[in-house]
Short mmCIF file of C-alpha atoms in Angstrom, two decimals:
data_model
loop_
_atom_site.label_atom_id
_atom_site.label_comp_id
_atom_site.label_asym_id
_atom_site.label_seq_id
_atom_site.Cartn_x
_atom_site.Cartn_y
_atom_site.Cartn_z
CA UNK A 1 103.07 94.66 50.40
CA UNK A 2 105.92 96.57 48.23
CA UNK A 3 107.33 99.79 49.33
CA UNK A 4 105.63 103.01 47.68
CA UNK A 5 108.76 104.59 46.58
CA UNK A 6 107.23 107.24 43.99
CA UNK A 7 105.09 108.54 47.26
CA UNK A 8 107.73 108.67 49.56
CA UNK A 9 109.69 110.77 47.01
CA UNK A 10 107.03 113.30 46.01
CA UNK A 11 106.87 113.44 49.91
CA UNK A 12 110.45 113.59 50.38
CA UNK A 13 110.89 116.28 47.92
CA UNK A 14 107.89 118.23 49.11
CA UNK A 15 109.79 118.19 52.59
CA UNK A 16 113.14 118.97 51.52
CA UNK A 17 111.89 122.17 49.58
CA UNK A 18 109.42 123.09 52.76
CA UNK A 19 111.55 124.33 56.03
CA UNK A 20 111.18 122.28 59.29
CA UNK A 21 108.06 123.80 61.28
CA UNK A 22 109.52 126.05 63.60
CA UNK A 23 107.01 128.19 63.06
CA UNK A 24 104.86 126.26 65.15
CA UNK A 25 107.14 127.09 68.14
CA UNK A 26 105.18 130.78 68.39
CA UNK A 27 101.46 129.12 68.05
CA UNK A 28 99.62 129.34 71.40
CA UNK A 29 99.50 126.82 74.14
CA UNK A 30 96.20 126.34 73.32
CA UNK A 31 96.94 125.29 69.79
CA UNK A 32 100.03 122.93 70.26
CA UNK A 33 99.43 119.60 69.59
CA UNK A 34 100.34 117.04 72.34
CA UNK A 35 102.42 114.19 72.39
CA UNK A 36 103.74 111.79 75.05
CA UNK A 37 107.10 110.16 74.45
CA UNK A 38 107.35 106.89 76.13
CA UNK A 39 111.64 105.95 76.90
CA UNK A 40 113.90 108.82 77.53
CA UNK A 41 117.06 106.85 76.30
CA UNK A 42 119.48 108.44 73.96
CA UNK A 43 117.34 108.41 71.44
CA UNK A 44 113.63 108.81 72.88
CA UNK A 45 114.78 112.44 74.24
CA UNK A 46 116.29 113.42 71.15
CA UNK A 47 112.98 112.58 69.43
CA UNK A 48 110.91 114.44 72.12
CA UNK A 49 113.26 117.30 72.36
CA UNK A 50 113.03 117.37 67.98
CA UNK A 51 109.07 117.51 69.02
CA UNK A 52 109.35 120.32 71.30
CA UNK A 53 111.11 122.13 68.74
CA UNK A 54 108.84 121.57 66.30
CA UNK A 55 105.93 123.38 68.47
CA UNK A 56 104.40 120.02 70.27
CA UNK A 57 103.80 120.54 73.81
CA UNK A 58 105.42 117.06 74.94
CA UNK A 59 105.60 114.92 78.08
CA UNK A 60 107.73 112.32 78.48
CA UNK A 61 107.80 109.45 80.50
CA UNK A 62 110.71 107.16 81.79
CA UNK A 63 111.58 104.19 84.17
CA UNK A 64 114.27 106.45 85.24
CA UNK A 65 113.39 109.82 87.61
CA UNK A 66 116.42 111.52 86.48
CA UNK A 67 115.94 111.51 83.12
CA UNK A 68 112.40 112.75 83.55
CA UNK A 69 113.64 115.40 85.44
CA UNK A 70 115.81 116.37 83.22
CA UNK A 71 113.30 116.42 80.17
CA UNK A 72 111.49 119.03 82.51
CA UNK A 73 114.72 120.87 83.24
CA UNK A 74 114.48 121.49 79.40
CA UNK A 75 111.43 122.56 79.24
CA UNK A 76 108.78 119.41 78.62
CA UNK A 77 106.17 117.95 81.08
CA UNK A 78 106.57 114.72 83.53
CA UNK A 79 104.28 111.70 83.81
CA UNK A 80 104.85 109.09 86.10
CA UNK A 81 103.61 106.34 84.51
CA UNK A 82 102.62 105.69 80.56
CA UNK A 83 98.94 106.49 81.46
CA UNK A 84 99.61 109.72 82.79
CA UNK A 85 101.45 110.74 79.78
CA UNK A 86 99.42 109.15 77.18
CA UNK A 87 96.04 110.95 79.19
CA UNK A 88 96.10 114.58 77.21
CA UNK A 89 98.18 113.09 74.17
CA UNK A 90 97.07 113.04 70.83
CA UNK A 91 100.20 111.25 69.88
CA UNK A 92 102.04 108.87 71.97
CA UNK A 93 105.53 107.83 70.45
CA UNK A 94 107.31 104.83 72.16
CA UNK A 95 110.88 104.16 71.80
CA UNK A 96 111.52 101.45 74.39
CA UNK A 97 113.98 98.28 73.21
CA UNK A 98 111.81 95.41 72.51
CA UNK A 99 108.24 94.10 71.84
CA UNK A 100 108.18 93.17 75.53
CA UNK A 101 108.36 96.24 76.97
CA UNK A 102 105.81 97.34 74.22
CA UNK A 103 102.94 96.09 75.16
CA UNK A 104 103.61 96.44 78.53
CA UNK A 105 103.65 100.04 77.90
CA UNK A 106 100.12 99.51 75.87
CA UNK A 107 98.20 97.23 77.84
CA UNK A 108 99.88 96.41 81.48
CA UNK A 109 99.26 97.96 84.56
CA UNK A 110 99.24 102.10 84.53
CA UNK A 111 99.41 101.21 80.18
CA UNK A 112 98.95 103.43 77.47
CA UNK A 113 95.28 101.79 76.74
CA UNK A 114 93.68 103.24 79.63
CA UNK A 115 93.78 106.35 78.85
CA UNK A 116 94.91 107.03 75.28
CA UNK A 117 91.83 109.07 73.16
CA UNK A 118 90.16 107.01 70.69
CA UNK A 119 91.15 108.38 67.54
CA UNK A 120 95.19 109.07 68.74
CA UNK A 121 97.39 107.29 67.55
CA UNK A 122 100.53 104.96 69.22
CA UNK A 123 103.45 105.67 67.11
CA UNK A 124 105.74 102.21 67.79
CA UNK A 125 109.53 102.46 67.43
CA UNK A 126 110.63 99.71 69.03
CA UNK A 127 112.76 96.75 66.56
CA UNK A 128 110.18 93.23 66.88
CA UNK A 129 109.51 90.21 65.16
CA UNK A 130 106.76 91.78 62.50
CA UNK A 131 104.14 88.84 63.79
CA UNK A 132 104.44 90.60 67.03
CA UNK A 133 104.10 94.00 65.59
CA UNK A 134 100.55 92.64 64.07
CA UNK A 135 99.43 91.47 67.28
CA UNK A 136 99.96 94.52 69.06
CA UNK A 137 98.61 96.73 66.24
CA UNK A 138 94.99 94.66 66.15
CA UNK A 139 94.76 94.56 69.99
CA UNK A 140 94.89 98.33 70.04
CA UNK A 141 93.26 99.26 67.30
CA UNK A 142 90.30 96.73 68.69
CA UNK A 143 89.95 99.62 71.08
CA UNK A 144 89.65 102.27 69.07
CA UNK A 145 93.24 103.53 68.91
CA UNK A 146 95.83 103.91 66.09
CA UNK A 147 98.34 101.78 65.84
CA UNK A 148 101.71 102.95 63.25
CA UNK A 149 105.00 100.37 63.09
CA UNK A 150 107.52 102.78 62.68
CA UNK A 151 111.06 101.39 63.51
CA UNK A 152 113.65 104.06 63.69
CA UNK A 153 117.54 104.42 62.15
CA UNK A 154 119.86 107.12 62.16
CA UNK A 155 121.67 107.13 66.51
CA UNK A 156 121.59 109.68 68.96
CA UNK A 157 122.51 112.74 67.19
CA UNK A 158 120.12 112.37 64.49
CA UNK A 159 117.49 111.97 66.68
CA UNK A 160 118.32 114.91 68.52
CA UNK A 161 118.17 116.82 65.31
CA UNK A 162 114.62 115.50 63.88
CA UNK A 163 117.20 113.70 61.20
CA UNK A 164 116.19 109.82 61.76
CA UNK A 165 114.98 107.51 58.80
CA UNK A 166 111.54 105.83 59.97
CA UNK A 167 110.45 102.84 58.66
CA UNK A 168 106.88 103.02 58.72
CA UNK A 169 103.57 100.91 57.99
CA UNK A 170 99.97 101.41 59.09
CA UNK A 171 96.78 102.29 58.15
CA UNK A 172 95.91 105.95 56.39
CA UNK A 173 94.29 107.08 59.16
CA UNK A 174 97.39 106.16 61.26
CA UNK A 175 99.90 107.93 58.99
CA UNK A 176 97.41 110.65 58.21
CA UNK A 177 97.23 111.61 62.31
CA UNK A 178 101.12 110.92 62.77
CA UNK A 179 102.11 112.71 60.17
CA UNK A 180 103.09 116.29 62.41
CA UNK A 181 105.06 114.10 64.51
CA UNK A 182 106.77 112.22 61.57
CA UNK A 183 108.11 114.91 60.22
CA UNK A 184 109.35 116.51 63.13
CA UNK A 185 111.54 114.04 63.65
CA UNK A 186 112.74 112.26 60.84
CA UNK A 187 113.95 113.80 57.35
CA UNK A 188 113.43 110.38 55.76
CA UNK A 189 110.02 108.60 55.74
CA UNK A 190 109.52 105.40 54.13
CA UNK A 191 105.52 104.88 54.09
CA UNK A 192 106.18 100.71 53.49
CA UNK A 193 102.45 99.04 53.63
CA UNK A 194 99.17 99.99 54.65
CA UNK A 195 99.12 97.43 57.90
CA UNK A 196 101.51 96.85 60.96
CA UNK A 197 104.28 94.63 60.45
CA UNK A 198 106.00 95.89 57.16
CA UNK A 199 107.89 97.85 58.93
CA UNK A 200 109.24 95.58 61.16
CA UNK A 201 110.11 93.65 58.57
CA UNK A 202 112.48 96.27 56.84
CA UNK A 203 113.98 97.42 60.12
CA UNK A 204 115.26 93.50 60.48
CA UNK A 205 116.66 93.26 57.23
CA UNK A 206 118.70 96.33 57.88
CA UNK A 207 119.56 94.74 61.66
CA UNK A 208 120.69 91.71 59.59
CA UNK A 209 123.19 93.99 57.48
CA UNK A 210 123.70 96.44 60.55
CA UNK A 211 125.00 93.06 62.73
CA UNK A 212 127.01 90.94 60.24
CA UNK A 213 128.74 94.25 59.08
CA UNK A 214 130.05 95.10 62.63
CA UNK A 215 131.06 91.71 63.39
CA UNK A 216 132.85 91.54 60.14
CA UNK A 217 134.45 94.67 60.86
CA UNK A 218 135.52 93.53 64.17
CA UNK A 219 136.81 90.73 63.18
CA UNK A 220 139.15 92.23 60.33
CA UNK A 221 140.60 95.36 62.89
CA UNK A 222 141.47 92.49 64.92
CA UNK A 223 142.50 90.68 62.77
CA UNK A 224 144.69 93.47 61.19
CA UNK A 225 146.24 93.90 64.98
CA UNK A 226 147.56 89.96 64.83
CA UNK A 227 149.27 90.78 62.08
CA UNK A 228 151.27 93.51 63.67
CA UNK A 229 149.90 96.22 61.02
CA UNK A 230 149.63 99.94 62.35
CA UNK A 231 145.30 99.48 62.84
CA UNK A 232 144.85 103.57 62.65
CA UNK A 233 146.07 102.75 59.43
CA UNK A 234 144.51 100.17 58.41
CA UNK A 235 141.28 102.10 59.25
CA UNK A 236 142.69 105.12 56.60
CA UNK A 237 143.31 102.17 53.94
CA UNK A 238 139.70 100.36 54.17
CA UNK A 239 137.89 103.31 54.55
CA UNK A 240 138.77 104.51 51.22
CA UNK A 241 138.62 101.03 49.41
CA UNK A 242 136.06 98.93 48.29
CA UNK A 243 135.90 96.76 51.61
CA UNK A 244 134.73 99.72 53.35
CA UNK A 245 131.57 99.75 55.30
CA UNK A 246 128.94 102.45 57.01
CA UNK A 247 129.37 100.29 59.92
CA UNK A 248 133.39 100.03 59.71
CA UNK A 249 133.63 103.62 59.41
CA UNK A 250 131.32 104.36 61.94
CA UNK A 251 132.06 101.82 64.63
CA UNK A 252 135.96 101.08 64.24
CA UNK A 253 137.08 104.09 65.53
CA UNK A 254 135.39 103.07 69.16
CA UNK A 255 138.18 100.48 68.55
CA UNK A 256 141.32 103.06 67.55
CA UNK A 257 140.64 104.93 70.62
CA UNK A 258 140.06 101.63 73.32
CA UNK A 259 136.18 103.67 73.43
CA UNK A 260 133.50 101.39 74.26
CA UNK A 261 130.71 103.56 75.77
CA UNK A 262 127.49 101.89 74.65
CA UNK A 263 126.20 104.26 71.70
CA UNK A 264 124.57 100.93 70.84
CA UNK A 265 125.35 97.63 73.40
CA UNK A 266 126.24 94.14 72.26
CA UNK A 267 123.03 92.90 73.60
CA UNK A 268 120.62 95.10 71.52
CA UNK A 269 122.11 92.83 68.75
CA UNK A 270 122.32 89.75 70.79
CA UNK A 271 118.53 90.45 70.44
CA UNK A 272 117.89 91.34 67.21
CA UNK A 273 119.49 88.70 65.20
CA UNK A 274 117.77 86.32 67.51
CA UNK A 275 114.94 87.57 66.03
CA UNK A 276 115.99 87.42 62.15
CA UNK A 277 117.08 83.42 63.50
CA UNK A 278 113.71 82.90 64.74
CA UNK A 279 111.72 84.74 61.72
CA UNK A 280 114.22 82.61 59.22
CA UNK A 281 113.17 79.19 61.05
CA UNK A 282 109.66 79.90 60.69
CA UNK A 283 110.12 80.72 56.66
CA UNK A 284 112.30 77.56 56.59
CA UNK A 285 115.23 80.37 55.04
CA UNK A 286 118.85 79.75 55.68
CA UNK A 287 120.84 82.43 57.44
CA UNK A 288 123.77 81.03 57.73
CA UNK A 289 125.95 84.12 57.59
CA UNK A 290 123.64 86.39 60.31
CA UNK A 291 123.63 82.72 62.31
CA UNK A 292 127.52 83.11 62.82
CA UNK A 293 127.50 86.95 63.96
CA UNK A 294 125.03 86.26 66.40
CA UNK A 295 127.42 84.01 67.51
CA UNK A 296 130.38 86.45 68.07
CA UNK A 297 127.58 89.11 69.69
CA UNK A 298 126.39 85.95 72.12
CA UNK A 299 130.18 85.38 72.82
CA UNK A 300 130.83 89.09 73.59
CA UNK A 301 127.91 89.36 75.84
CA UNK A 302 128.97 86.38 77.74
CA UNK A 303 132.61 87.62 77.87
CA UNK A 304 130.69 90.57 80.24
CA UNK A 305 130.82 92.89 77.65
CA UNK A 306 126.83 92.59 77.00
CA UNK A 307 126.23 96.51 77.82
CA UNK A 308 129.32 97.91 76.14
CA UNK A 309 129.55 99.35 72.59
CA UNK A 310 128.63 96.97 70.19
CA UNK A 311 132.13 97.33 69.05
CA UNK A 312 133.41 95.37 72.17
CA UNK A 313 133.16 92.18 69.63
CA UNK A 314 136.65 93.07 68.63
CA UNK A 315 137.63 92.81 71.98
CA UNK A 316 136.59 89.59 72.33
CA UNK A 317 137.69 88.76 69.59
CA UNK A 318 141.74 90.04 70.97
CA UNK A 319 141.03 88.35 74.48
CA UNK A 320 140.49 84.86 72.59
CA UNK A 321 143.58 85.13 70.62
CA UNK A 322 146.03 86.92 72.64
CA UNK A 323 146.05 90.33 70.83
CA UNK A 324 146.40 93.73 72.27
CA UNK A 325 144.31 96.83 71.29
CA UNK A 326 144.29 100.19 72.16
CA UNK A 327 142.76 100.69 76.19
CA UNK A 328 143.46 97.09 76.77
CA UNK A 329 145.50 95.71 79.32
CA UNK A 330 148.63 93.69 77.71
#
């Protein structure tokens, strides 16, 4: 199904003119709505703390103890286990890394499904192949449950400010009960389809884009290097020219400064454009260019490099051909 672009900008422009609800941060205990977040990554607490500004009373559940604890250092509830969380929710948002660990958080042991309200809904922001994102969706919505596919863009920061893009698909009555927590963290909403899986779709086109543009970019810094050119210039040149890039402005300067703290690691795309390869060889669609970039993340990861910044492919691209880079050894 197309995108509904004349709704999502009569609801764009309603929220731009309307201030974020911090109102809701005076209402009564009593009248907060709940939500659960699911992953306490660098994104999953931004998006719970955006929540907890915006009035919800949240709890938040992680793998890792410390980052639970420190959610409740800030001032949100605990759970143990996706169950617990999910018990008093209304809204349970899960921003965990693939479709895997998705429907373990739904239906495995201590999952979302046994205790989740008929009615709530499960507001999925994990990147999938969209035939997974189906499957999932009619499982729990078998039970009673809503199910929304709402892939997420924007990093860290954004998150942390309620300033992501979600890319979202689902039934009315999905969007309909999501909608509080939507807009608390996300200034732009794309409402995509009316059934899970459209938005999966969209979020791989842009991981498509998102992973051929950093290789590419990569590749030319390094490239830039072997040719003995002055790279923190190079960066000034490109970046105002026509071979520019969101992801060359955003990524290469990981590179300038010999920086590669995973904001987002080579595997996550070692993942995701296995997924485009596998969604292209079931549509019988050449993807010849994404085909080679998963190549250079696949190298990179293999190199040891898997959970550094996704900018580490320039590294390995230096180590193969003998050229130095800032923060690496000569």
């Amino acid at each position: 199904m197309a995108a509904r672009p004349s709704r999502d900008t009569q609801r764009q422009s309603r929220k731009d003119q309307t201030p974020r609800a911090q109102g809701n941060a005076t209402m009564p205990e009593s009248a907060k709505p709940r939500a659960a977040v699911i992953g306490l990554g660098s994104m999953g607490f931004g998006m719970a703390t955006s929540l907890r500004r915006a009035g919800f009373e949240v709890t938040g559940c992680d793998v890792s103890a410390e980052s639970v604890a420190r959610f409740v250092a800030d001032g949100g509830h605990g759970a143990k286990t996706p169950a617990e969380a999910a018990k008093a929710a209304d809204i349970v948002v899960s921003v965990v890394v693939n479709a895997a660990q998705t429907e373990t958080i739904l239906f495995g042991a201590d999952g979302v499904a046994e205790t989740l309200a008929k009615g709530a809904v499960f507001i999925s922001s994990a990147t999938m192949d969209p035939d997974v994102a189906r499957r999932l969706a009619k499982q729990l919505e078998a039970t009673g449950r809503l199910y929304l596919d709402a892939p997420i863009s924007g990093g860290a920061q954004r998150a942390a400010q309620g300033e992501l893009t979600i890319l979202a698909s689902g039934s009315a009555a999905a969007f309909a009960k999501a909608r509080p927590a939507l807009d608390a963290m996300a200034t732009k909403l794309y409402e995509l389809g009316d059934a899970a899986g459209q938005g999966a779709a969209f979020k791989m086109i842009n991981q498509l884009l998102a992973g051929v543009h950093i290789a590419a970019a990569s590749e030319a810094i390094t490239f830039a290097a072997k040719q003995g050119l002055d790279i923190k210039k190079v960066y000034e040149v490109i970046t105002a020219s026509a071979g520019n890039s969101w992801m060359f402005e955003n990524r290469m300067p990981h590179v300038l400064d010999g920086d590669y703290a995973p904001r987002s690691a080579v595997e996550i795309f070692v993942k995701d454009l296995g997924i485009i390869q596998d969604m292209a060889r079931s549509a019988k669609f050449p993807v010849p260019v994404a085909a080679a970039a998963l190549q250079m993340f696949l190298m990179t990861a293999a190199s040891g490099m898997g959970r550094d910044d996704d900018a580490s492919v320039a590294r390995m691209y230096a180590r193969v051909t003998g050229t130095h880079l800032p923060g690496e050894p000569k």
